Amino acid sequence: MSSFQEASAQPSDRILWKNLRIVPPGWQSGPIPLCDLAVEGQRIAWLGDAGGAPAGFQNAQQHDLGGALVTPGLIDCHTHLVHGGQRADEFALRLAGASYEDIARQGGGIVSSVRATRAADEDSLFQQALTRLDALRAEGVTAIEIKSGYGLDLETERKMLRVARRLGEARPVTVRTTFLGAHALPPEYTDRADDYIDLVCNTLLPTLHDEGLIDAVDVFCESIGFSLTQAERVLQAATQRGLAVKMHAEQLSLMGGAALAAQYGALSADHLEWLDEAGVQAMRHAGMVAVLLPGAYYFLRDTHLPPIDLLRRHGVPMALATDCNPGTSPATSLLLMMNMACTLFHLTVGEALDGVTRHAADALGCAGVSGRLAVGHPADFAVWDVDSPAELAYWMGLPRCRMSVRRGSIAFQSAR
Ligand code: DI6
Ligand code: FE
């Protein structure tokens, strides 16, 4: 894998990518015309009919893609990629009948990952996360959001966010960090949730933001997480500092978190299995993205579907993400999430593809990523060894990504 770093160190100034077929947004069916794509530095400089590039690119370095399908680089817009250890034993307990909430209330669940994350040193956390990141990158991922939230104290939240930043330096991938201090109540604050929210708002958030470690702020608003009132305090503290906000909302019950997030101009509300029509409308009016996490739905054997038809009807864009985390979605395949979104949530292939490209970019506030292939946008794209875009959501595990390009340079190349 280290060869990619070398390959991407210096973007060649001008490159002409020839004979590709760019899957259009919202693809339904039908043939896709051949085109060429010219890159200058890190951005797309020209896009058009095969053979029609401006004279200035005719002598540029050229790569013939032989008619391959190309999509924007995939974007995983909701992950807990950095965490210590794993929770396979808890999975076994759930198979034997315990519920996720039971386990959380008995001191397992998120808090057991907090213990493991606190105990791990920074390099070990980095190595564990790097393995997961490389699995995602091998499927065309060029941008990823990474949350904190398994530290729940200053030192460990800082360690997690530093690891997230380091991952973005070690690999050619855009990393956006999200501070999720309000993920769970740390054991030392048992029965003192409001005091912990004080710590989050008055110490953790301002300190880590001043250290340049936070791009956005998230809250787990849930019966086993934080109340609406507590969540609102975190949103206030974040927006007062000009930080973008988002929320884990309506995953296990309808609490009104999505509507609250809308009042604060959130980028997204995520999970949303129990979202109602009022929440959908609030999200629409606030211009939010609905981030769907089919891996968690599947792994918890949930049966309560998110309101896909309401989201469609009200025009709320739907993004998809892995939610990669040790408790509810130990998933490192965004393509598998597309498959699950189609089979479990009844998304179309075009919706699933938009969900891991342009809508995922919007869920990140677009900062540095676009999820769209257009002139002036970052040259982030993935090249696929498939005949039809439907194959991207069809295979369950077959490696199909030939290569990815991020900011104009090759970021991943398959060994095939
Ligand atoms: N929702 C989730 O799906 C994860 N966090 C959250 O707020 C689960 C985290 C875990 O179980 O470790
Ligand atoms: Fe999550």
Tab-separated table of C-alpha atoms and ligand atoms in Angstrom:
chain	number	residue	atom	x	y	z
A	1	MET	CA	0.000	0.000	0.000
A	2	SER	CA	2.873	2.418	0.684
A	3	SER	CA	3.586	2.699	-3.050
A	4	PHE	CA	0.364	4.717	-3.452
A	5	GLN	CA	1.739	7.380	-1.192
A	6	GLU	CA	4.740	7.760	-3.457
A	7	ALA	CA	2.533	7.663	-6.537
A	8	SER	CA	0.455	10.516	-5.209
A	9	ALA	CA	3.174	12.714	-3.800
A	10	GLN	CA	3.272	15.248	-6.648
A	11	PRO	CA	0.271	15.715	-8.953
A	12	SER	CA	1.457	16.004	-12.546
A	13	ASP	CA	0.309	19.312	-13.827
A	14	ARG	CA	-1.819	18.196	-16.764
A	15	ILE	CA	-3.250	14.758	-17.419
A	16	LEU	CA	-5.744	13.676	-20.056
A	17	TRP	CA	-7.853	10.659	-19.046
A	18	LYS	CA	-9.227	9.147	-22.242
A	19	ASN	CA	-12.091	6.814	-23.108
A	20	LEU	CA	-14.110	6.692	-19.930
A	21	ARG	CA	-17.821	6.459	-19.313
A	22	ILE	CA	-18.968	8.708	-16.481
A	23	VAL	CA	-22.021	7.335	-14.699
A	24	PRO	CA	-24.534	10.238	-14.656
A	25	PRO	CA	-26.127	11.300	-11.333
A	26	GLY	CA	-29.363	9.426	-10.684
A	27	TRP	CA	-28.473	6.777	-13.297
A	28	GLN	CA	-31.447	4.504	-14.088
A	29	SER	CA	-30.474	2.444	-17.124
A	30	GLY	CA	-29.146	2.750	-20.611
A	31	PRO	CA	-25.820	3.245	-22.376
A	32	ILE	CA	-23.290	5.807	-21.209
A	33	PRO	CA	-21.310	7.723	-23.839
A	34	LEU	CA	-17.527	7.717	-24.053
A	35	CYS	CA	-15.775	10.879	-22.962
A	36	ASP	CA	-12.382	12.296	-22.050
A	37	LEU	CA	-11.541	14.169	-18.875
A	38	ALA	CA	-8.673	16.636	-18.495
A	39	VAL	CA	-7.108	17.369	-15.137
A	40	GLU	CA	-4.956	20.346	-14.306
A	41	GLY	CA	-3.290	20.134	-10.916
A	42	GLN	CA	-5.933	18.914	-8.494
A	43	ARG	CA	-9.013	19.931	-10.483
A	44	ILE	CA	-11.023	18.950	-13.505
A	45	ALA	CA	-10.145	21.382	-16.273
A	46	TRP	CA	-12.228	20.001	-19.121
A	47	LEU	CA	-14.766	17.257	-19.714
A	48	GLY	CA	-16.300	16.349	-23.041
A	49	ASP	CA	-16.610	14.082	-26.045
A	50	ALA	CA	-13.829	11.535	-26.553
A	51	GLY	CA	-11.140	13.044	-28.760
A	52	GLY	CA	-12.351	16.602	-28.261
A	53	ALA	CA	-9.976	17.885	-25.574
A	54	PRO	CA	-8.519	21.374	-26.050
A	55	ALA	CA	-5.165	21.618	-27.827
A	56	GLY	CA	-3.375	22.372	-24.557
A	57	PHE	CA	-4.048	18.804	-23.412
A	58	GLN	CA	-3.086	16.992	-26.590
A	59	ASN	CA	0.560	16.861	-25.503
A	60	ALA	CA	-0.229	16.202	-21.842
A	61	GLN	CA	0.391	12.893	-20.107
A	62	GLN	CA	-2.401	10.552	-21.240
A	63	HIS	CA	-4.115	7.542	-19.669
A	64	ASP	CA	-6.462	5.485	-21.826
A	65	LEU	CA	-9.124	3.847	-19.643
A	66	GLY	CA	-10.429	1.692	-22.482
A	67	GLY	CA	-14.112	2.525	-21.987
A	68	ALA	CA	-14.172	1.824	-18.239
A	69	LEU	CA	-16.986	3.157	-16.063
A	70	VAL	CA	-16.006	6.064	-13.847
A	71	THR	CA	-17.805	7.518	-10.844
A	72	PRO	CA	-16.877	10.326	-8.498
A	73	GLY	CA	-14.577	9.057	-5.747
A	74	LEU	CA	-16.756	7.420	-3.120
A	75	ILE	CA	-17.310	9.307	0.130
A	76	ASP	CA	-17.968	7.579	3.454
A	77	CYS	CA	-19.692	10.430	5.305
A	78	HIS	CA	-20.336	8.724	8.696
A	79	THR	CA	-17.740	6.525	10.382
A	80	HIS	CA	-16.353	5.747	13.800
A	81	LEU	CA	-13.250	4.373	12.088
A	82	VAL	CA	-10.877	5.079	14.988
A	83	HIS	CA	-11.575	2.815	17.958
A	84	GLY	CA	-9.760	0.325	20.125
A	85	GLY	CA	-10.510	-3.395	19.922
A	86	GLN	CA	-13.651	-5.118	18.678
A	87	ARG	CA	-16.897	-6.415	20.211
A	88	ALA	CA	-17.430	-9.810	18.631
A	89	ASP	CA	-18.325	-11.321	22.024
A	90	GLU	CA	-21.122	-8.819	22.378
A	91	PHE	CA	-22.331	-9.859	18.938
A	92	ALA	CA	-22.450	-13.436	20.209
A	93	LEU	CA	-24.476	-12.282	23.243
A	94	ARG	CA	-26.946	-10.581	20.973
A	95	LEU	CA	-27.246	-13.747	18.911
A	96	ALA	CA	-28.146	-15.508	22.167
A	97	GLY	CA	-30.984	-13.048	22.774
A	98	ALA	CA	-29.616	-9.938	24.541
A	99	SER	CA	-30.593	-6.600	22.972
A	100	TYR	CA	-28.207	-3.768	22.090
A	101	GLU	CA	-29.895	-1.594	24.730
A	102	ASP	CA	-29.623	-4.378	27.396
A	103	ILE	CA	-25.916	-4.694	26.768
A	104	ALA	CA	-25.410	-0.914	26.861
A	105	ARG	CA	-27.316	-0.609	30.158
A	106	GLN	CA	-25.154	-3.348	31.683
A	107	GLY	CA	-21.932	-1.450	31.037
A	108	GLY	CA	-21.087	-3.103	27.731
A	109	GLY	CA	-21.702	-1.534	24.389
A	110	ILE	CA	-20.111	1.812	23.614
A	111	VAL	CA	-18.539	2.005	27.071
A	112	SER	CA	-16.563	-1.200	26.540
A	113	SER	CA	-15.055	0.345	23.408
A	114	VAL	CA	-14.293	3.437	25.487
A	115	ARG	CA	-12.229	1.270	27.854
A	116	ALA	CA	-10.327	-0.288	24.942
A	117	THR	CA	-9.771	3.058	23.238
A	118	ARG	CA	-8.506	4.698	26.414
A	119	ALA	CA	-6.110	1.797	26.952
A	120	ALA	CA	-4.683	1.802	23.414
A	121	ASP	CA	-1.702	3.991	22.584
A	122	GLU	CA	-1.897	6.355	19.655
A	123	ASP	CA	0.174	4.234	17.293
A	124	SER	CA	-1.860	1.135	17.932
A	125	LEU	CA	-5.119	3.046	17.341
A	126	PHE	CA	-3.597	4.422	14.156
A	127	GLN	CA	-2.603	0.977	12.860
A	128	GLN	CA	-6.008	-0.546	13.628
A	129	ALA	CA	-7.795	2.295	11.829
A	130	LEU	CA	-5.355	2.255	8.903
A	131	THR	CA	-6.306	-1.341	8.074
A	132	ARG	CA	-9.950	-0.334	7.912
A	133	LEU	CA	-9.167	2.790	5.913
A	134	ASP	CA	-7.211	0.800	3.339
A	135	ALA	CA	-10.140	-1.600	2.919
A	136	LEU	CA	-12.406	1.362	2.144
A	137	ARG	CA	-9.862	2.938	-0.208
A	138	ALA	CA	-9.572	-0.305	-2.154
A	139	GLU	CA	-13.237	0.258	-3.063
A	140	GLY	CA	-12.748	3.725	-4.486
A	141	VAL	CA	-13.218	5.785	-1.319
A	142	THR	CA	-11.377	9.105	-1.648
A	143	ALA	CA	-12.961	10.996	1.274
A	144	ILE	CA	-14.107	9.961	4.715
A	145	GLU	CA	-15.606	11.441	7.852
A	146	ILE	CA	-14.158	10.123	11.120
A	147	LYS	CA	-15.772	10.735	14.507
A	148	SER	CA	-14.336	10.793	17.988
A	149	GLY	CA	-16.561	9.533	20.797
A	150	TYR	CA	-14.832	6.497	22.281
A	151	GLY	CA	-12.652	8.629	24.549
A	152	LEU	CA	-15.145	10.769	26.463
A	153	ASP	CA	-12.295	12.508	28.246
A	154	LEU	CA	-9.965	15.202	26.951
A	155	GLU	CA	-6.914	13.051	26.509
A	156	THR	CA	-8.595	10.210	24.645
A	157	GLU	CA	-10.871	12.366	22.468
A	158	ARG	CA	-7.724	14.283	21.471
A	159	LYS	CA	-5.896	11.007	20.762
A	160	MET	CA	-8.708	9.812	18.492
A	161	LEU	CA	-8.892	13.065	16.542
A	162	ARG	CA	-5.126	13.219	16.156
A	163	VAL	CA	-5.189	9.685	14.755
A	164	ALA	CA	-7.918	10.757	12.324
A	165	ARG	CA	-5.784	13.675	11.118
A	166	ARG	CA	-2.724	11.405	10.806
A	167	LEU	CA	-4.706	8.963	8.655
A	168	GLY	CA	-5.349	11.796	6.204
A	169	GLU	CA	-1.626	12.509	6.064
A	170	ALA	CA	-0.560	8.873	5.712
A	171	ARG	CA	-2.911	8.118	2.833
A	172	PRO	CA	-4.195	10.083	-0.158
A	173	VAL	CA	-7.699	10.500	1.239
A	174	THR	CA	-9.615	13.537	2.436
A	175	VAL	CA	-10.448	13.199	6.142
A	176	ARG	CA	-13.098	15.338	7.854
A	177	THR	CA	-13.123	15.015	11.629
A	178	THR	CA	-16.243	15.139	13.778
A	179	PHE	CA	-16.206	15.625	17.539
A	180	LEU	CA	-18.719	13.207	19.106
A	181	GLY	CA	-17.960	13.826	22.779
A	182	ALA	CA	-21.690	13.360	23.440
A	183	HIS	CA	-21.712	9.734	22.300
A	184	ALA	CA	-22.215	7.986	25.650
A	185	LEU	CA	-21.935	8.731	29.336
A	186	PRO	CA	-18.471	7.816	30.628
A	187	PRO	CA	-18.531	5.604	33.742
A	188	GLU	CA	-17.008	8.341	35.919
A	189	TYR	CA	-20.112	10.479	35.223
A	190	THR	CA	-22.764	7.850	36.034
A	191	ASP	CA	-26.024	9.614	37.003
A	192	ARG	CA	-24.408	12.972	36.185
A	193	ALA	CA	-25.206	13.359	32.500
A	194	ASP	CA	-25.723	17.117	32.753
A	195	ASP	CA	-22.304	17.513	34.368
A	196	TYR	CA	-20.784	15.528	31.536
A	197	ILE	CA	-22.504	17.788	28.999
A	198	ASP	CA	-20.908	20.729	30.853
A	199	LEU	CA	-17.532	19.088	30.329
A	200	VAL	CA	-18.278	18.508	26.624
A	201	CYS	CA	-19.460	22.089	26.027
A	202	ASN	CA	-17.075	24.017	28.257
A	203	THR	CA	-13.853	22.020	28.059
A	204	LEU	CA	-13.617	19.243	25.463
A	205	LEU	CA	-15.193	21.036	22.514
A	206	PRO	CA	-13.458	24.424	22.931
A	207	THR	CA	-10.060	22.900	23.693
A	208	LEU	CA	-10.032	20.454	20.809
A	209	HIS	CA	-11.466	23.042	18.426
A	210	ASP	CA	-8.715	25.495	19.393
A	211	GLU	CA	-6.208	22.731	18.695
A	212	GLY	CA	-7.529	22.498	15.127
A	213	LEU	CA	-8.810	18.959	15.550
A	214	ILE	CA	-12.541	19.493	14.924
A	215	ASP	CA	-14.315	20.100	11.601
A	216	ALA	CA	-17.880	19.364	12.805
A	217	VAL	CA	-19.807	18.285	15.905
A	218	ASP	CA	-22.219	15.376	16.353
A	219	VAL	CA	-24.452	14.174	19.224
A	220	PHE	CA	-26.041	10.781	19.911
A	221	CYS	CA	-29.608	11.823	20.765
A	222	GLU	CA	-31.262	8.635	22.012
A	223	SER	CA	-32.798	6.962	25.053
A	224	ILE	CA	-29.434	5.279	25.682
A	225	GLY	CA	-27.562	8.435	24.613
A	226	PHE	CA	-28.443	12.057	25.382
A	227	SER	CA	-31.780	13.853	25.752
A	228	LEU	CA	-33.049	16.573	23.437
A	229	THR	CA	-32.187	19.217	26.017
A	230	GLN	CA	-28.653	17.897	26.434
A	231	ALA	CA	-28.223	17.556	22.677
A	232	GLU	CA	-29.355	21.142	22.209
A	233	ARG	CA	-26.695	22.410	24.580
A	234	VAL	CA	-24.015	20.732	22.486
A	235	LEU	CA	-25.480	22.139	19.266
A	236	GLN	CA	-25.487	25.603	20.824
A	237	ALA	CA	-21.880	25.328	21.965
A	238	ALA	CA	-20.829	24.170	18.499
A	239	THR	CA	-22.778	26.704	16.454
A	240	GLN	CA	-21.596	29.544	18.711
A	241	ARG	CA	-18.107	28.644	17.547
A	242	GLY	CA	-19.219	28.554	13.926
A	243	LEU	CA	-18.848	24.779	13.713
A	244	ALA	CA	-21.060	22.653	11.468
A	245	VAL	CA	-23.335	20.246	13.327
A	246	LYS	CA	-25.069	16.939	12.657
A	247	MET	CA	-26.922	14.395	14.746
A	248	HIS	CA	-27.407	10.662	15.354
A	249	ALA	CA	-31.201	10.839	15.440
A	250	GLU	CA	-34.246	8.573	15.626
A	251	GLN	CA	-32.198	5.362	15.419
A	252	LEU	CA	-33.918	3.347	18.148
A	253	SER	CA	-36.859	5.619	18.968
A	254	LEU	CA	-38.524	8.849	17.808
A	255	MET	CA	-37.100	11.617	20.015
A	256	GLY	CA	-37.326	14.644	17.708
A	257	GLY	CA	-33.563	14.933	17.270
A	258	ALA	CA	-33.771	15.474	13.515
A	259	ALA	CA	-36.162	18.421	13.926
A	260	LEU	CA	-33.926	19.875	16.640
A	261	ALA	CA	-30.888	19.501	14.389
A	262	ALA	CA	-32.837	21.301	11.646
A	263	GLN	CA	-33.329	24.293	13.953
A	264	TYR	CA	-29.556	24.563	14.199
A	265	GLY	CA	-28.974	24.330	10.450
A	266	ALA	CA	-27.372	20.900	10.704
A	267	LEU	CA	-25.694	19.343	7.704
A	268	SER	CA	-27.372	15.997	8.282
A	269	ALA	CA	-29.348	13.766	10.585
A	270	ASP	CA	-28.150	10.173	10.543
A	271	HIS	CA	-29.783	6.723	11.033
A	272	LEU	CA	-33.447	7.935	11.034
A	273	GLU	CA	-35.227	4.564	11.262
A	274	TRP	CA	-37.971	6.162	13.391
A	275	LEU	CA	-38.120	9.559	11.646
A	276	ASP	CA	-41.691	10.849	11.132
A	277	GLU	CA	-43.131	13.153	8.481
A	278	ALA	CA	-42.772	16.284	10.630
A	279	GLY	CA	-39.073	15.463	11.008
A	280	VAL	CA	-38.739	14.883	7.266
A	281	GLN	CA	-40.329	18.270	6.568
A	282	ALA	CA	-38.069	20.004	9.076
A	283	MET	CA	-35.049	18.431	7.405
A	284	ARG	CA	-36.278	19.525	3.999
A	285	HIS	CA	-36.765	23.129	5.096
A	286	ALA	CA	-33.305	23.205	6.639
A	287	GLY	CA	-31.730	21.748	3.483
A	288	MET	CA	-30.358	18.775	5.400
A	289	VAL	CA	-29.141	15.435	4.113
A	290	ALA	CA	-30.607	12.180	5.475
A	291	VAL	CA	-27.676	9.840	6.102
A	292	LEU	CA	-28.883	6.229	5.994
A	293	LEU	CA	-26.797	3.520	7.641
A	294	PRO	CA	-28.015	0.135	6.406
A	295	GLY	CA	-25.085	-1.688	8.020
A	296	ALA	CA	-26.335	-0.786	11.515
A	297	TYR	CA	-29.925	-1.618	10.538
A	298	TYR	CA	-28.768	-5.021	9.296
A	299	PHE	CA	-26.341	-5.830	12.087
A	300	LEU	CA	-28.867	-4.966	14.821
A	301	ARG	CA	-31.477	-7.015	12.935
A	302	ASP	CA	-33.683	-3.961	13.004
A	303	THR	CA	-37.063	-4.281	11.322
A	304	HIS	CA	-38.233	-0.666	11.452
A	305	LEU	CA	-37.370	0.819	8.063
A	306	PRO	CA	-36.393	4.465	7.670
A	307	PRO	CA	-39.145	6.439	5.869
A	308	ILE	CA	-37.609	6.246	2.406
A	309	ASP	CA	-40.794	7.174	0.542
A	310	LEU	CA	-41.359	10.242	2.725
A	311	LEU	CA	-37.773	11.342	2.180
A	312	ARG	CA	-38.217	10.908	-1.556
A	313	ARG	CA	-41.570	12.648	-1.625
A	314	HIS	CA	-40.278	15.674	0.267
A	315	GLY	CA	-37.056	15.783	-1.737
A	316	VAL	CA	-34.640	15.196	1.137
A	317	PRO	CA	-31.358	13.940	-0.361
A	318	MET	CA	-30.298	10.537	0.959
A	319	ALA	CA	-26.650	9.690	1.630
A	320	LEU	CA	-25.287	6.272	2.595
A	321	ALA	CA	-22.368	5.474	4.868
A	322	THR	CA	-20.780	2.511	6.596
A	323	ASP	CA	-21.160	3.822	10.188
A	324	CYS	CA	-18.021	1.672	10.630
A	325	ASN	CA	-17.996	1.011	14.385
A	326	PRO	CA	-17.315	-1.966	16.647
A	327	GLY	CA	-20.828	-2.269	18.088
A	328	THR	CA	-23.474	-1.864	15.436
A	329	SER	CA	-21.744	-1.851	12.064
A	330	PRO	CA	-18.316	-3.496	11.800
A	331	ALA	CA	-18.385	-2.695	8.104
A	332	THR	CA	-15.537	-1.586	5.883
A	333	SER	CA	-17.297	-1.830	2.525
A	334	LEU	CA	-19.244	1.099	1.147
A	335	LEU	CA	-20.220	-1.007	-1.875
A	336	LEU	CA	-21.850	-3.514	0.479
A	337	MET	CA	-23.766	-0.619	2.041
A	338	MET	CA	-25.043	0.239	-1.453
A	339	ASN	CA	-26.143	-3.356	-1.847
A	340	MET	CA	-27.926	-3.314	1.521
A	341	ALA	CA	-29.542	0.055	0.823
A	342	CYS	CA	-30.987	-1.414	-2.379
A	343	THR	CA	-32.107	-4.738	-0.913
A	344	LEU	CA	-33.177	-3.618	2.575
A	345	PHE	CA	-34.235	0.012	2.008
A	346	HIS	CA	-35.418	-0.376	-1.623
A	347	LEU	CA	-33.185	2.344	-3.012
A	348	THR	CA	-32.512	2.310	-6.740
A	349	VAL	CA	-28.950	1.830	-7.936
A	350	GLY	CA	-28.851	5.489	-8.994
A	351	GLU	CA	-30.007	6.601	-5.548
A	352	ALA	CA	-27.411	4.397	-3.885
A	353	LEU	CA	-24.653	5.793	-6.084
A	354	ASP	CA	-25.736	9.380	-5.441
A	355	GLY	CA	-25.812	8.438	-1.755
A	356	VAL	CA	-22.087	7.657	-1.679
A	357	THR	CA	-21.072	10.541	-3.955
A	358	ARG	CA	-22.853	13.893	-4.288
A	359	HIS	CA	-25.235	13.557	-1.341
A	360	ALA	CA	-22.428	12.264	0.869
A	361	ALA	CA	-20.382	15.321	-0.112
A	362	ASP	CA	-23.300	17.554	0.850
A	363	ALA	CA	-23.540	15.747	4.197
A	364	LEU	CA	-19.931	16.829	4.804
A	365	GLY	CA	-20.713	20.409	3.849
A	366	CYS	CA	-18.728	19.828	0.637
A	367	ALA	CA	-15.565	21.160	2.257
A	368	GLY	CA	-12.804	20.007	-0.067
A	369	VAL	CA	-14.964	17.288	-1.605
A	370	SER	CA	-17.645	17.500	-4.232
A	371	GLY	CA	-18.934	14.049	-5.110
A	372	ARG	CA	-19.504	15.403	-8.619
A	373	LEU	CA	-17.418	15.284	-11.779
A	374	ALA	CA	-17.579	18.727	-13.342
A	375	VAL	CA	-15.163	21.414	-14.500
A	376	GLY	CA	-13.587	23.223	-11.576
A	377	HIS	CA	-14.358	20.451	-9.107
A	378	PRO	CA	-11.666	18.334	-7.420
A	379	ALA	CA	-10.416	15.530	-9.659
A	380	ASP	CA	-11.563	12.738	-7.327
A	381	PHE	CA	-12.825	9.684	-9.185
A	382	ALA	CA	-12.933	5.904	-9.184
A	383	VAL	CA	-12.470	3.615	-12.200
A	384	TRP	CA	-14.452	0.380	-12.189
A	385	ASP	CA	-14.034	-2.978	-13.901
A	386	VAL	CA	-17.758	-3.437	-14.507
A	387	ASP	CA	-20.036	-3.453	-17.529
A	388	SER	CA	-23.014	-1.803	-15.826
A	389	PRO	CA	-23.315	0.702	-12.955
A	390	ALA	CA	-25.763	-1.758	-11.380
A	391	GLU	CA	-22.794	-4.033	-10.660
A	392	LEU	CA	-21.590	-1.530	-8.078
A	393	ALA	CA	-24.584	-2.417	-5.911
A	394	TYR	CA	-24.853	-6.036	-7.070
A	395	TRP	CA	-21.640	-7.820	-6.114
A	396	MET	CA	-21.254	-8.682	-2.454
A	397	GLY	CA	-17.523	-8.690	-1.938
A	398	LEU	CA	-16.026	-9.027	-5.407
A	399	PRO	CA	-13.273	-6.398	-5.799
A	400	ARG	CA	-14.206	-4.258	-8.807
A	401	CYS	CA	-12.295	-1.018	-8.297
A	402	ARG	CA	-9.433	-0.720	-10.820
A	403	MET	CA	-8.090	2.533	-9.444
A	404	SER	CA	-8.957	5.783	-7.790
A	405	VAL	CA	-7.703	9.294	-8.365
A	406	ARG	CA	-7.828	11.892	-5.660
A	407	ARG	CA	-7.030	15.564	-6.295
A	408	GLY	CA	-5.596	14.653	-9.661
A	409	SER	CA	-3.205	11.900	-8.552
A	410	ILE	CA	-3.563	8.154	-8.493
A	411	ALA	CA	-4.589	7.241	-4.938
A	412	PHE	CA	-5.247	3.521	-5.270
A	413	GLN	CA	-4.419	0.945	-7.904
A	414	SER	CA	-5.660	-2.607	-7.879
A	415	ALA	CA	-3.031	-5.336	-8.023
A	416	ARG	CA	-5.205	-7.237	-10.527
B	1	DI6	N1	-24.936	4.936	16.815
B	1	DI6	C1	-24.304	3.903	16.313
B	1	DI6	O1	-24.730	3.169	15.490
B	1	DI6	C2	-22.989	3.820	16.918
B	1	DI6	N2	-22.965	4.973	17.718
B	1	DI6	C3	-24.103	5.570	17.651
B	1	DI6	O2	-24.339	6.601	18.251
B	1	DI6	C4	-22.794	2.590	17.728
B	1	DI6	C5	-21.591	2.703	18.572
B	1	DI6	C6	-21.242	1.439	19.311
B	1	DI6	O3	-22.092	0.584	19.614
B	1	DI6	O4	-20.052	1.320	19.620
B	2	FE	FE	-22.750	6.241	14.104
